mmCIF file of C-alpha atoms in Angstrom:
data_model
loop_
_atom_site.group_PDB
_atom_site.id
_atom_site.type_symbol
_atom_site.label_atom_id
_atom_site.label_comp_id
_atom_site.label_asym_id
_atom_site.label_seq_id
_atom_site.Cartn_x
_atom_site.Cartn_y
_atom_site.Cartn_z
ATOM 1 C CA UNK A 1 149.377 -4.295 -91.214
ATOM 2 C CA UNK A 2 148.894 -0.865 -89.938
ATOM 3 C CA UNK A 3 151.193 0.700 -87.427
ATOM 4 C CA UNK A 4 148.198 2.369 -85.462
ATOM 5 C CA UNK A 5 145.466 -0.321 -84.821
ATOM 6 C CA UNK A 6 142.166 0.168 -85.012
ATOM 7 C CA UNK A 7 138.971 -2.602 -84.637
ATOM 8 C CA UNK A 8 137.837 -3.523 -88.097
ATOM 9 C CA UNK A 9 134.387 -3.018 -86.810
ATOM 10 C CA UNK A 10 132.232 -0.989 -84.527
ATOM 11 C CA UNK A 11 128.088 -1.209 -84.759
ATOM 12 C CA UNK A 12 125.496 -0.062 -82.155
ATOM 13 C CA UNK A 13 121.689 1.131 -82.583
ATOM 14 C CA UNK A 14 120.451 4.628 -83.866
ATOM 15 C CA UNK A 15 120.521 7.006 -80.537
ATOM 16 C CA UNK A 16 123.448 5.123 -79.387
ATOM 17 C CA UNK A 17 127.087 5.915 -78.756
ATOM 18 C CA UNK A 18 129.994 4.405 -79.873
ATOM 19 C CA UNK A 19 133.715 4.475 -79.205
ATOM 20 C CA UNK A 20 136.260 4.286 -81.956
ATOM 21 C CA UNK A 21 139.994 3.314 -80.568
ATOM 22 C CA UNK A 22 143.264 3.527 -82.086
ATOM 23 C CA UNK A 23 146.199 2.490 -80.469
ATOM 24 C CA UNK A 24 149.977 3.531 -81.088
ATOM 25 C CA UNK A 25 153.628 3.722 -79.955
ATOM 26 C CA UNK A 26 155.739 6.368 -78.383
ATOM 27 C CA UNK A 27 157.230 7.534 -81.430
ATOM 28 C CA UNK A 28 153.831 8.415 -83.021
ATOM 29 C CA UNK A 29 150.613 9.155 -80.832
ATOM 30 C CA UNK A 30 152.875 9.237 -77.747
ATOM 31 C CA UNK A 31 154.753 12.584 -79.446
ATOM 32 C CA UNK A 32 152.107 13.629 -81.718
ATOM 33 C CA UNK A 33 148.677 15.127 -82.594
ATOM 34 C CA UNK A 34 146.087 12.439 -83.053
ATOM 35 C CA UNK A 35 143.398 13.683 -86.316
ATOM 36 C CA UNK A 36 140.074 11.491 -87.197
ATOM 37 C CA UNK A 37 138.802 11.155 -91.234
ATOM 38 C CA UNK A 38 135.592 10.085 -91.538
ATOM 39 C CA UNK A 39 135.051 8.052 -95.353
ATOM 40 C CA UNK A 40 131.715 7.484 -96.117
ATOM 41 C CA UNK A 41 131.568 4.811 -99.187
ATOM 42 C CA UNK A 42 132.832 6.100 -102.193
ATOM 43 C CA UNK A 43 134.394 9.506 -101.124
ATOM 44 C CA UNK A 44 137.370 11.132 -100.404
ATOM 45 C CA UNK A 45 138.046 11.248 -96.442
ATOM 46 C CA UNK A 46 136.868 14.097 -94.464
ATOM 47 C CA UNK A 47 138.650 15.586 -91.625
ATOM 48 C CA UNK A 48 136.455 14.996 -88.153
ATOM 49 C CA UNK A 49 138.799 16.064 -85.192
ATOM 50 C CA UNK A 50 142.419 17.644 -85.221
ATOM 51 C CA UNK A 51 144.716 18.280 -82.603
ATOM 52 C CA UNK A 52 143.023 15.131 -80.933
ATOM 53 C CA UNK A 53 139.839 16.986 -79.557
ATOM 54 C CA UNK A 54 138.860 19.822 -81.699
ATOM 55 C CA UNK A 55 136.547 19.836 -84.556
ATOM 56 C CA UNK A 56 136.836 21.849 -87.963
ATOM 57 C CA UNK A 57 133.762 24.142 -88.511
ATOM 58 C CA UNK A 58 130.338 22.423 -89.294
ATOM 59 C CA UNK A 59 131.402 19.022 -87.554
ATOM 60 C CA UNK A 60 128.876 18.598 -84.867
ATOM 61 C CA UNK A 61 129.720 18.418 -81.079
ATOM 62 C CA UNK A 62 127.902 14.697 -81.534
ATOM 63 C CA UNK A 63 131.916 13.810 -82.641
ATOM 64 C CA UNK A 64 134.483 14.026 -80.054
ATOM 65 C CA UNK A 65 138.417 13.005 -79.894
ATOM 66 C CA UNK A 66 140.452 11.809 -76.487
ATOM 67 C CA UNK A 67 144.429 10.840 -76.215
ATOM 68 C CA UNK A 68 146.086 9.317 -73.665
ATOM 69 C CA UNK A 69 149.623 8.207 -73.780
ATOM 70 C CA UNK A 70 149.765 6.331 -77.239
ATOM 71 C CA UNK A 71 145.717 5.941 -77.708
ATOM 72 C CA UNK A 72 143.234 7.801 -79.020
ATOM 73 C CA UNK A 73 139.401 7.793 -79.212
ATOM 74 C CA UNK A 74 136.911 8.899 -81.147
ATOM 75 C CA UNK A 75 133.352 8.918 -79.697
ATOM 76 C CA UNK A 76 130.351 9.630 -81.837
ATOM 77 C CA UNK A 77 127.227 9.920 -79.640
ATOM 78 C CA UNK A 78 123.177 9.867 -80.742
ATOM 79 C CA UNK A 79 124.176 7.539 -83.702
ATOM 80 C CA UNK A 80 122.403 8.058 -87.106
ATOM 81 C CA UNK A 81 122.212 6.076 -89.942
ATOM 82 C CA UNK A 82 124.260 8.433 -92.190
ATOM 83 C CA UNK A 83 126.774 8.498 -89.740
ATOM 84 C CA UNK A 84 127.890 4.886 -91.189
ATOM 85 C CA UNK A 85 131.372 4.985 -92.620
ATOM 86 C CA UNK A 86 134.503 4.263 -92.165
ATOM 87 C CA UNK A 87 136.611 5.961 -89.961
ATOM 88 C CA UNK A 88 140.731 5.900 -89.650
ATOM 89 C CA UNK A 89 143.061 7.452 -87.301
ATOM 90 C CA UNK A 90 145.805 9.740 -88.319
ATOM 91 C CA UNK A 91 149.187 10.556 -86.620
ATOM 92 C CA UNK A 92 152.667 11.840 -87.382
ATOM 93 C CA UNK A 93 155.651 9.151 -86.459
ATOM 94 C CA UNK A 94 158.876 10.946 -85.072
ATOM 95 C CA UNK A 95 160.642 8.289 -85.939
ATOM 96 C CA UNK A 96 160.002 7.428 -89.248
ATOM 97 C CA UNK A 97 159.529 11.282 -90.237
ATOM 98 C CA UNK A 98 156.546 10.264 -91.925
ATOM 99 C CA UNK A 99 152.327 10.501 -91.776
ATOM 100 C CA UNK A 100 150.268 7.338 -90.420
ATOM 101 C CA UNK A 101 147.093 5.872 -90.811
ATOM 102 C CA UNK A 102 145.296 3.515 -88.629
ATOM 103 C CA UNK A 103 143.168 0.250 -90.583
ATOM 104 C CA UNK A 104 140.268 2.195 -90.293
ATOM 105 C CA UNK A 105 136.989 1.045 -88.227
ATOM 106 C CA UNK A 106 133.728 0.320 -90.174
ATOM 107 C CA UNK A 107 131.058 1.914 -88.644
ATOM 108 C CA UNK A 108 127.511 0.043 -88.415
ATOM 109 C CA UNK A 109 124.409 1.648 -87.218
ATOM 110 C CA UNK A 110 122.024 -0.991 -86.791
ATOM 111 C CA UNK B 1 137.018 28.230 -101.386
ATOM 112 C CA UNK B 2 139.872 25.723 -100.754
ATOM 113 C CA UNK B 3 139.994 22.938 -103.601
ATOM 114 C CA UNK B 4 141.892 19.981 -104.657
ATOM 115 C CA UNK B 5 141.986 18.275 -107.733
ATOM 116 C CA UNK B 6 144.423 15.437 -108.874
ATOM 117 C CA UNK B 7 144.954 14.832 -112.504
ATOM 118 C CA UNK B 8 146.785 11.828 -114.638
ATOM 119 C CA UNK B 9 146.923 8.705 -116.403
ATOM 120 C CA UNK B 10 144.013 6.198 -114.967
ATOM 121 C CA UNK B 11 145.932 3.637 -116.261
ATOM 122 C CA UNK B 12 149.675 2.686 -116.237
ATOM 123 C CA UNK B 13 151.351 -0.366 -117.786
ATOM 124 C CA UNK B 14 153.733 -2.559 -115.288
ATOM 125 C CA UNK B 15 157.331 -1.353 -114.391
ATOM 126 C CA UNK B 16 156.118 2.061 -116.008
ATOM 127 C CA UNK B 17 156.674 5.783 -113.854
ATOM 128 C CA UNK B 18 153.412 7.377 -112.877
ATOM 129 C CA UNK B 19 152.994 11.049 -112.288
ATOM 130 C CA UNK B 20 150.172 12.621 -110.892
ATOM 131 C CA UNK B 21 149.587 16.255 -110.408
ATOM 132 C CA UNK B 22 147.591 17.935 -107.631
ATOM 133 C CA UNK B 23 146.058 21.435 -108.778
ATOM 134 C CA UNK B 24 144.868 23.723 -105.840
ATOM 135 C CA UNK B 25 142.659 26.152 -105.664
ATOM 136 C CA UNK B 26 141.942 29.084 -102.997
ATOM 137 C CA UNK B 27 145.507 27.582 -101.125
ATOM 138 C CA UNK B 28 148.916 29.370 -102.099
ATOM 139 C CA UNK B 29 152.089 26.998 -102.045
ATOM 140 C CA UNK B 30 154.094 29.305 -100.293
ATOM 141 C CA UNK B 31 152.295 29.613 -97.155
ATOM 142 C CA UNK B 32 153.966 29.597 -94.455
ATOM 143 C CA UNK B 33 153.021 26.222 -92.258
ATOM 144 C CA UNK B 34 150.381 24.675 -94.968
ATOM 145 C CA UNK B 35 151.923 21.237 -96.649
ATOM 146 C CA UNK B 36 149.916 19.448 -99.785
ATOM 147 C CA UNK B 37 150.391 15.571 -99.038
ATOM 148 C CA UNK B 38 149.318 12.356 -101.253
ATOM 149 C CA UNK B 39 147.353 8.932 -99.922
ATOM 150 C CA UNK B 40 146.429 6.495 -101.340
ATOM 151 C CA UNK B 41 143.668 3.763 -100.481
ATOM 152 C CA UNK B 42 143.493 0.439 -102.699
ATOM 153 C CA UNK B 43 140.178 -1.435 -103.109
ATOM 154 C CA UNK B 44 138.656 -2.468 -100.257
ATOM 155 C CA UNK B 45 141.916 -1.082 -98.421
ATOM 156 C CA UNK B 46 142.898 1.353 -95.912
ATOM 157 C CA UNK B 47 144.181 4.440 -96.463
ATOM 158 C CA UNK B 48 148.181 4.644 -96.820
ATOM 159 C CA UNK B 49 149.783 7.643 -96.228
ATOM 160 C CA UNK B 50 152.550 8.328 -98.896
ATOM 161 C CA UNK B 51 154.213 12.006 -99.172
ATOM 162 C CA UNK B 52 154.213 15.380 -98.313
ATOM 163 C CA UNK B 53 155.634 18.485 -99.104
ATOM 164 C CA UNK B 54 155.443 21.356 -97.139
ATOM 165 C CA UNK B 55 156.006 25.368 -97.629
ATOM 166 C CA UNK B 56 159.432 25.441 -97.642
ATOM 167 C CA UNK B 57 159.811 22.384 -99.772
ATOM 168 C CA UNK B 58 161.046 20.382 -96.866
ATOM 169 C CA UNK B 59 160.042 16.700 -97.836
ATOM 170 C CA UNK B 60 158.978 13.455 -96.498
ATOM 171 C CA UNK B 61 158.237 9.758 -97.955
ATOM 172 C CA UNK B 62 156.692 6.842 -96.550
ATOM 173 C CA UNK B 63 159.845 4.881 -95.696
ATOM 174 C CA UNK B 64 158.110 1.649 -97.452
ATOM 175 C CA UNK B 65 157.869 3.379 -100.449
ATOM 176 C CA UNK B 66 160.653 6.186 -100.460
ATOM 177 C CA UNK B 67 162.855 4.749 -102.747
ATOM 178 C CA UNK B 68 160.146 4.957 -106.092
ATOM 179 C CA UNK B 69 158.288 8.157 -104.602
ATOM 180 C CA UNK B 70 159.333 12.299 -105.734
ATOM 181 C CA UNK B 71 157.239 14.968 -104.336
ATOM 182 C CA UNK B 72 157.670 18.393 -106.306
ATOM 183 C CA UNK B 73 155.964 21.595 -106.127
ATOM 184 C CA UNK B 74 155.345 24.237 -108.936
ATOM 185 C CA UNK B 75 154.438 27.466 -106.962
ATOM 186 C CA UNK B 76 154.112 29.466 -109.810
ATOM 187 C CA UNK B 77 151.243 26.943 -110.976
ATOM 188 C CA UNK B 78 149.726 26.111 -107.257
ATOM 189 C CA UNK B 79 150.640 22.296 -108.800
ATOM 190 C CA UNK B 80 152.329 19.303 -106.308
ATOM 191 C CA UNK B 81 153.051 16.351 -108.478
ATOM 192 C CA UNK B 82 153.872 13.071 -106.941
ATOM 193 C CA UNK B 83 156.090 10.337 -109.045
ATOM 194 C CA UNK B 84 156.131 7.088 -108.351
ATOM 195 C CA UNK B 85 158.645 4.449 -110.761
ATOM 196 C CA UNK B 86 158.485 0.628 -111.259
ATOM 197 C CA UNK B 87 154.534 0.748 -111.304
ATOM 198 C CA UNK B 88 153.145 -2.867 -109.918
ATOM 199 C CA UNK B 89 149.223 -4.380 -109.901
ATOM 200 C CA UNK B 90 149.308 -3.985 -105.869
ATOM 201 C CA UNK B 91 150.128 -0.296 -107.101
ATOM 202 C CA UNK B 92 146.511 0.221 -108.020
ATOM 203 C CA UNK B 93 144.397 2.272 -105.857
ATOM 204 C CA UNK B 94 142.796 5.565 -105.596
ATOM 205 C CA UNK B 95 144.966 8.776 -104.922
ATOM 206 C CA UNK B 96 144.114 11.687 -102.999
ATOM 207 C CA UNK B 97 145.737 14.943 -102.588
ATOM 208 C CA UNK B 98 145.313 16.819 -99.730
ATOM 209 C CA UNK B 99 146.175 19.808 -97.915
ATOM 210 C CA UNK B 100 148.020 19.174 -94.612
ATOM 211 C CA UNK B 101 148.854 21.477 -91.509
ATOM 212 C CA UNK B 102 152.954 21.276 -91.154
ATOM 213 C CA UNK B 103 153.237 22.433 -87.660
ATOM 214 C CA UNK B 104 154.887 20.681 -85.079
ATOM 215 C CA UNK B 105 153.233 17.857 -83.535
ATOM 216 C CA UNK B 106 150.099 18.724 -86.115
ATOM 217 C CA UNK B 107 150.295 17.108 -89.766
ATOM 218 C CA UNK B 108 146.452 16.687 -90.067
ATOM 219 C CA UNK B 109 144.660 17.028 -93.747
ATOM 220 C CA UNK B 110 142.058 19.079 -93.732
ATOM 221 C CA UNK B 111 140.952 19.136 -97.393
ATOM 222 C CA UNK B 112 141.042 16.721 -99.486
ATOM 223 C CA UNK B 113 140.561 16.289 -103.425
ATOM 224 C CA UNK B 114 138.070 14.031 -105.174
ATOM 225 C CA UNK B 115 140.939 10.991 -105.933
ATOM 226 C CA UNK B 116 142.193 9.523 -108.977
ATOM 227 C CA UNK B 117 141.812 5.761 -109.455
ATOM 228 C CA UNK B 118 144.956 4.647 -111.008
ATOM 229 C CA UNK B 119 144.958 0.799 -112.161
ATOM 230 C CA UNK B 120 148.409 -1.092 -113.305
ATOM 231 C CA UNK B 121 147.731 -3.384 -115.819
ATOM 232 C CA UNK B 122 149.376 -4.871 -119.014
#
């Protein structure tokens, strides 16, 4: 059981958007950076947003990152199919000195 | 061009140590706020964040696993190797090195190596 939570699941249609939470404590996304890896199946993760809201070079402006207090969310407008994946959270825990993931959120476009 | 690649045994017996190395590439050790960390994500599982080990070879552990986990860095080889003792089944997953951002309040990976699937069995 993670400490950041995340829904197992998330679908909508191609063209859609769709909102990714992940929810947290004080000690981690209440002090803390929020970051957003994107898996698709059978790769290594891939770094989406950083710093909660910003996106590495040649991530497209369709991905976006919010925080407030100890959630984060990661929207992902004008869906595609190749956009399915999963997707986990990613924070640093003051408390425990150490890195966390969320359960990550399986991404259907339908 | 920043790479990652993680290298060792694919398969371990129970109760032995594993040790896996991380080789970079176009990333030197010793700069200043860059850390190389290790996940790991076992089948069908979510990723689980393990160790890191940043510039100045301050280190961290996952405090579930801290007491079979050593992080190390060779600078003169651009290696991290990660240790982990008493191998189990529910050890078996894929392992990922990856290059992490050790500022405050920012730990995020930003590149990450292919994985190594590692599988404990007698």
């Amino acid at each position: 059981q993670s400490v950041l939570t995340q829904p197992p699941s998330v679908s909508a249609a191609p063209g859609q958007k769709v909102t990714i939470s992940c929810s947290g404590s004080s000690s981690n996304i209440g002090k803390n950076h929020v970051s957003w890896y994107q898996q698709l199946p059978g790769t290594a993760p891939k770094l989406l947003i950083y710093e909660n809201n910003k996106r590495p070079s040649g991530i497209p402006d369709r991905f976006s990152g919010s925080k407030s207090g100890t959630s984060a969310t990661l929207g992902i407008t004008g869906l595609q199919t190749g956009d399915e994946a999963d997707y986990y959270c990613g924070t640093w825990d003051s408390s425990l000195s150490a890195g966390l993931f969320g359960g990550g959120t399986k991404l259907t476009v339908l | 061009q920043i790479t990652l690649k993680e290298s060792g045994p694919t398969l371990v017996k129970p109760t032995q140590t594993l040790t896996l190395t991380c080789t970079l590439s176009g990333i030197s050790l010793s700069t200043s706020g860059v850390g190389v960390g290790w996940i790991r994500q076992a089948p069908g599982k979510a990723l689980e964040w393990l160790a890191v080990i940043n510039w100045d070879d301050d280190k961290r552990y996952s405090p579930f696993l801290k007491s079979r986990l050593t992080i190390t860095k060779d600078t003169s080889k651009n290696q991290v190797a990660l240790t982990m003792t008493n191998m189990d089944p529910v050890d078996t997953a894929t392992y990922f090195c990856a290059r992490c951002i050790a500022a405050p309040g920012r730990k995020e990976l930003d590149y990450w190596g292919q994985g190594i699937l590692v599988t404990v069995s007698s």
